[in-house]
mmCIF file of C-alpha atoms in Angstrom:
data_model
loop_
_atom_site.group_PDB
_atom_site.id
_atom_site.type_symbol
_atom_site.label_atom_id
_atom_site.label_comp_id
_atom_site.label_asym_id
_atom_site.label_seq_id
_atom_site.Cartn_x
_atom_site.Cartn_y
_atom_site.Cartn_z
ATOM 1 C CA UNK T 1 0.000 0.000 0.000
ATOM 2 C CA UNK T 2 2.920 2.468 0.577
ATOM 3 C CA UNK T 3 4.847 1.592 -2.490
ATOM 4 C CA UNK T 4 1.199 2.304 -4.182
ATOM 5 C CA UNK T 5 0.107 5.475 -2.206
ATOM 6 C CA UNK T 6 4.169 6.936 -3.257
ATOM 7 C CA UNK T 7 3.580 6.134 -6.665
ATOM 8 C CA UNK T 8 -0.132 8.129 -6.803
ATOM 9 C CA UNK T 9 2.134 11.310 -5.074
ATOM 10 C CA UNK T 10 5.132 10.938 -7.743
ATOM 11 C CA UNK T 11 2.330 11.209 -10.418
ATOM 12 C CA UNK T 12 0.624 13.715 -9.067
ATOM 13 C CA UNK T 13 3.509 16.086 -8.488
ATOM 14 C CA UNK T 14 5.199 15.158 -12.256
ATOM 15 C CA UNK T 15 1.189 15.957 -13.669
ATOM 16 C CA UNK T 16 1.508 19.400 -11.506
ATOM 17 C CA UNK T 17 4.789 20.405 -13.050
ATOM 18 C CA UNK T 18 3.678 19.601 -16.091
ATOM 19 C CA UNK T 19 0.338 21.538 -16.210
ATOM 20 C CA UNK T 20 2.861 24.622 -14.535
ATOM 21 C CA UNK T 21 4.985 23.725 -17.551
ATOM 22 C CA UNK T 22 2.427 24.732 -20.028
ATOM 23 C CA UNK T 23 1.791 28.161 -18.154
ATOM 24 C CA UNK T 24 3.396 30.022 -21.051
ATOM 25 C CA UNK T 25 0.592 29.972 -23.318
ATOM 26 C CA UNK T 26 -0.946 33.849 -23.818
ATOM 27 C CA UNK T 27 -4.786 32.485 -23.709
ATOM 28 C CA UNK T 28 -6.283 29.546 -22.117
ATOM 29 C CA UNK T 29 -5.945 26.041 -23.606
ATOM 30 C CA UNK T 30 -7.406 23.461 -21.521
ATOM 31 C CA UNK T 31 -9.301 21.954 -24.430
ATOM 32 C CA UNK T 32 -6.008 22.000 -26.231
ATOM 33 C CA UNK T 33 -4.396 20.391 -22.535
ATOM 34 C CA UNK T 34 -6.940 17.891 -21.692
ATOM 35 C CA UNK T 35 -6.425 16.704 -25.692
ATOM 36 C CA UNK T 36 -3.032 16.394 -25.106
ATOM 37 C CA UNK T 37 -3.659 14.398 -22.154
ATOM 38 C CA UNK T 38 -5.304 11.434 -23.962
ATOM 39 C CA UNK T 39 -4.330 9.077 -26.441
ATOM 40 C CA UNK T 40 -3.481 9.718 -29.628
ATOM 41 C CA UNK T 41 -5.288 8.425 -33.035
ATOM 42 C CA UNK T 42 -2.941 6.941 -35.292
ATOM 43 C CA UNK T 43 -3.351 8.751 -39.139
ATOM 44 C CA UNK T 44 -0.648 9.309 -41.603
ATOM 45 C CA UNK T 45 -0.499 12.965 -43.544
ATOM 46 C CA UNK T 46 -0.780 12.899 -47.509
ATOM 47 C CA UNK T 47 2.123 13.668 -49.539
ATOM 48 C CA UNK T 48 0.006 15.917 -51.826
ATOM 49 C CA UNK T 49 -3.571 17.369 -51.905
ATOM 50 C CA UNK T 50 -5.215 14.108 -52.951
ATOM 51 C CA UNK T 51 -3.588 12.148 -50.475
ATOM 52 C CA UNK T 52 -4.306 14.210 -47.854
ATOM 53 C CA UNK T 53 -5.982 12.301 -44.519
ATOM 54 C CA UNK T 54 -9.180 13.779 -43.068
ATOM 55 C CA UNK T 55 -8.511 14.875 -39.571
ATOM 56 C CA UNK T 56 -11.548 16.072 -37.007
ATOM 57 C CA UNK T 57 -11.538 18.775 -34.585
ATOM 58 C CA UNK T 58 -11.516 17.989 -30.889
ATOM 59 C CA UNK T 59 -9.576 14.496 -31.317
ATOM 60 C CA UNK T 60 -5.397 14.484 -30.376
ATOM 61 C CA UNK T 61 -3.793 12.637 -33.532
ATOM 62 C CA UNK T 62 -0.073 10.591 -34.268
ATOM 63 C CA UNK T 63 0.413 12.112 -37.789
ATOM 64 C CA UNK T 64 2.958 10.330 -39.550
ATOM 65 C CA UNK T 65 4.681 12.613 -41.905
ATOM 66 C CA UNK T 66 7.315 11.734 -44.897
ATOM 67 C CA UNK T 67 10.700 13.089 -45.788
ATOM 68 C CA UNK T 68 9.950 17.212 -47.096
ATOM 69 C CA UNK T 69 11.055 16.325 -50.399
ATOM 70 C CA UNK T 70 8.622 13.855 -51.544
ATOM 71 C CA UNK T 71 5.979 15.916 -50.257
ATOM 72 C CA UNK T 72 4.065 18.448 -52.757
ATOM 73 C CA UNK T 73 2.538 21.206 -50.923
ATOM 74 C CA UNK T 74 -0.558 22.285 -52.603
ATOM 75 C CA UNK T 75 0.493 25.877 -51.782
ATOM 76 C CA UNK T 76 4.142 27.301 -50.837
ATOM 77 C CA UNK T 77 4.647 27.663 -47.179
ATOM 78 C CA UNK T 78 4.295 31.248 -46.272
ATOM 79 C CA UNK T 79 7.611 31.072 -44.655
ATOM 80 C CA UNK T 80 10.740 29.577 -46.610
ATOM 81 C CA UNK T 81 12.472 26.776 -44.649
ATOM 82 C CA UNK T 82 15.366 24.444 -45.052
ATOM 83 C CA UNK T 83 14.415 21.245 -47.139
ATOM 84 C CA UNK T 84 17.339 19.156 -45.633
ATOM 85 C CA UNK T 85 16.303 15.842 -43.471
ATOM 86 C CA UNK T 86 12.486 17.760 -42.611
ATOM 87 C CA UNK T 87 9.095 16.344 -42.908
ATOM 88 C CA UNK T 88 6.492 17.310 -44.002
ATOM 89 C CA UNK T 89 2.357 16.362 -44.778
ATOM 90 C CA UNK T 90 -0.721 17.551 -46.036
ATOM 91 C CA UNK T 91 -4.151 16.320 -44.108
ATOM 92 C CA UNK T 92 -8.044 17.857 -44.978
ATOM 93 C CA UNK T 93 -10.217 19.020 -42.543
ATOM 94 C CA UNK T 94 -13.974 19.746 -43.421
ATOM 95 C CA UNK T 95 -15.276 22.397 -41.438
ATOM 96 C CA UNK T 96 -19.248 22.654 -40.725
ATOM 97 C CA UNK T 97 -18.797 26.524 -39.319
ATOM 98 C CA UNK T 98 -17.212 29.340 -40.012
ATOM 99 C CA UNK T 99 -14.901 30.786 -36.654
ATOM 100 C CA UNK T 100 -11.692 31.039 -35.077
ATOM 101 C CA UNK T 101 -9.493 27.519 -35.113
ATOM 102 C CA UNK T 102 -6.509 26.089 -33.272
ATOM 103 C CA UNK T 103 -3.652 24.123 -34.472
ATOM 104 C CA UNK T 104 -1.971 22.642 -31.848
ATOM 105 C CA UNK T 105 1.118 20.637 -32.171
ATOM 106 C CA UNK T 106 4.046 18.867 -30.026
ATOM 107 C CA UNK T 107 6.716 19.668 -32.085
ATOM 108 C CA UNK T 108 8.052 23.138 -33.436
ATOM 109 C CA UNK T 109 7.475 22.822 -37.162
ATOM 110 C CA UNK T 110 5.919 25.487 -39.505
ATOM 111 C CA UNK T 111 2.079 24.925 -40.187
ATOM 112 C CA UNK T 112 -0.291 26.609 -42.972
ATOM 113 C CA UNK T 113 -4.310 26.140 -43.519
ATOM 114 C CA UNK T 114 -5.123 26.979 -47.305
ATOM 115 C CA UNK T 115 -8.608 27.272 -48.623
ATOM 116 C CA UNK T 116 -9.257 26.885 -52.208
ATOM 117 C CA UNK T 117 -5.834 27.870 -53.236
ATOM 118 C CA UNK T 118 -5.036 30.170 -51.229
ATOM 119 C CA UNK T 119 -3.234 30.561 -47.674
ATOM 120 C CA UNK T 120 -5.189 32.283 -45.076
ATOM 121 C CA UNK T 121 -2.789 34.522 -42.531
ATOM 122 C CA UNK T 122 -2.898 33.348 -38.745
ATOM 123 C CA UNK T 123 -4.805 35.465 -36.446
ATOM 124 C CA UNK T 124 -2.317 34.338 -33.554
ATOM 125 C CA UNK T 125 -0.150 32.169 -32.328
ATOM 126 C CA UNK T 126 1.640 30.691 -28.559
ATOM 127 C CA UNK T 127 3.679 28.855 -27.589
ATOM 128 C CA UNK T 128 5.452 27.147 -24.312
ATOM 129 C CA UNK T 129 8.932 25.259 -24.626
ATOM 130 C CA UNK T 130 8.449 23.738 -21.667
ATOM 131 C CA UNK T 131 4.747 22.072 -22.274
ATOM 132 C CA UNK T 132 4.987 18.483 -22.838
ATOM 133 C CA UNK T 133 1.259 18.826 -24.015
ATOM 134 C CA UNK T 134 1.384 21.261 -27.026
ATOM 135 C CA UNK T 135 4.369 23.791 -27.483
ATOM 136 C CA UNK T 136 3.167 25.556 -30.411
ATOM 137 C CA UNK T 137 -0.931 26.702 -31.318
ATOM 138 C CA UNK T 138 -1.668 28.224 -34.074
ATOM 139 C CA UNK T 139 -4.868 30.371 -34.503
ATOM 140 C CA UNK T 140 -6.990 30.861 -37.821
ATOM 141 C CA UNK T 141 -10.316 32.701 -38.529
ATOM 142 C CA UNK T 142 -12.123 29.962 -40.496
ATOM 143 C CA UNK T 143 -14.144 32.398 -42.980
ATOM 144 C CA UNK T 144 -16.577 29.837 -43.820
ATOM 145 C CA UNK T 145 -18.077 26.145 -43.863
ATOM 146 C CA UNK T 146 -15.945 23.576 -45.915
ATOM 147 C CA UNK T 147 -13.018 21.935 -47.154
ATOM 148 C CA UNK T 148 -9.246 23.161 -45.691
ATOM 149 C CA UNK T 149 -6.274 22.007 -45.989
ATOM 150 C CA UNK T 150 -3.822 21.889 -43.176
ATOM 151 C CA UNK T 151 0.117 21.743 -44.047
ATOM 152 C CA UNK T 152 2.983 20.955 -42.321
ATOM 153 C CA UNK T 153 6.585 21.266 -43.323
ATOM 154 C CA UNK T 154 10.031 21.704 -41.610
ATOM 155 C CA UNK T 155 9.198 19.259 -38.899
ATOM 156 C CA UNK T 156 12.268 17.815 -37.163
ATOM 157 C CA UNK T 157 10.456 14.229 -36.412
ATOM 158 C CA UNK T 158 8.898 12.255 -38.611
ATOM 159 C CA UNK T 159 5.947 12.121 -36.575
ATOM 160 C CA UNK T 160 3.968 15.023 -34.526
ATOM 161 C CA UNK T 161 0.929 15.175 -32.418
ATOM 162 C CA UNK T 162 -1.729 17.638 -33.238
ATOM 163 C CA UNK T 163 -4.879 18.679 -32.785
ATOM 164 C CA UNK T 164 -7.667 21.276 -33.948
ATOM 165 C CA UNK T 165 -9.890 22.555 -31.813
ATOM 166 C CA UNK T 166 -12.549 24.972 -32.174
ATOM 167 C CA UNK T 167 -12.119 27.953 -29.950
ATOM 168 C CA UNK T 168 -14.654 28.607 -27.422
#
């Protein structure tokens, strides 16, 4: 019982640290926290536009991504990065309402959401270092319903976690 009541203290103190970890962030983000906090969905980004997966909002996902080079980015990344040993995916979101969006992600990498052709600026952005939940959100005012494309390139790993969530 006292090996078992230790090991419910040592968890408890690692989970505090790591929710004081994830102070940094300019806004609130326990949706994007509690996400984080869960298991992740296994899904595996497209190396183009027609490949692309179909992610949903409010879900944490494992996105597999492939070596930058054999990935074609339906649109440019707004910000030019270094090709050499990055990764990089595309995956599809369908959105039934226009509004503001997170992209939240584990890993620093740069991300862009393009609708029909075209990238659409970030309204804001955060970020901790020391969150081992998300360490980077990106915000987006979603125009309108439908189809958007969410891209990632100049990822270190070959696979990040990420999540969209609505914001409330």
């Amino acid at each position: 019982m006292r090996k078992f009541l230790i090991a419910c203290v040592v968890a408890l103190a690692a989970h505090a640290a790591s929710a004081a970890d994830c102070e940094g962030f300019r806004w609130p983000v326990a949706a994007e926290l509690k996400l984080f906090a869960s298991p992740a969905a296994a899904a595996v980004a497209g190396r183009d536009e027609a490949t692309a997966a179909e992610l949903q909002t409010g879900r944490l996902y494992r996105l597999a991504l492939a070596e930058q080079e054999s990935v074609h980015l339906p649109v440019a990344p707004s910000k030019k990065m270094l090709t050499d040993g990055a990764y990089a995916g595309v995956v599809r979101l369908n959105l039934a309402a226009a509004g503001r969006y997170r992209v939240a992600l584990d890993e620093h990498l740069w991300v862009d959401v393009v609708h029909g052709g075209t990238l659409l600026e970030s309204a804001d952005f955060s970020g901790s270092e020391d969150c081992d939940g998300p360490r980077k959100i990106v915000e987006y005012a979603i125009p309108a319903p439908g189809e958007y494309l969410v891209q990632v390139s100049a990822a270190g790993q070959p696979a990040v976690r990420v999540a969209i969530t609505a914001v409330p």
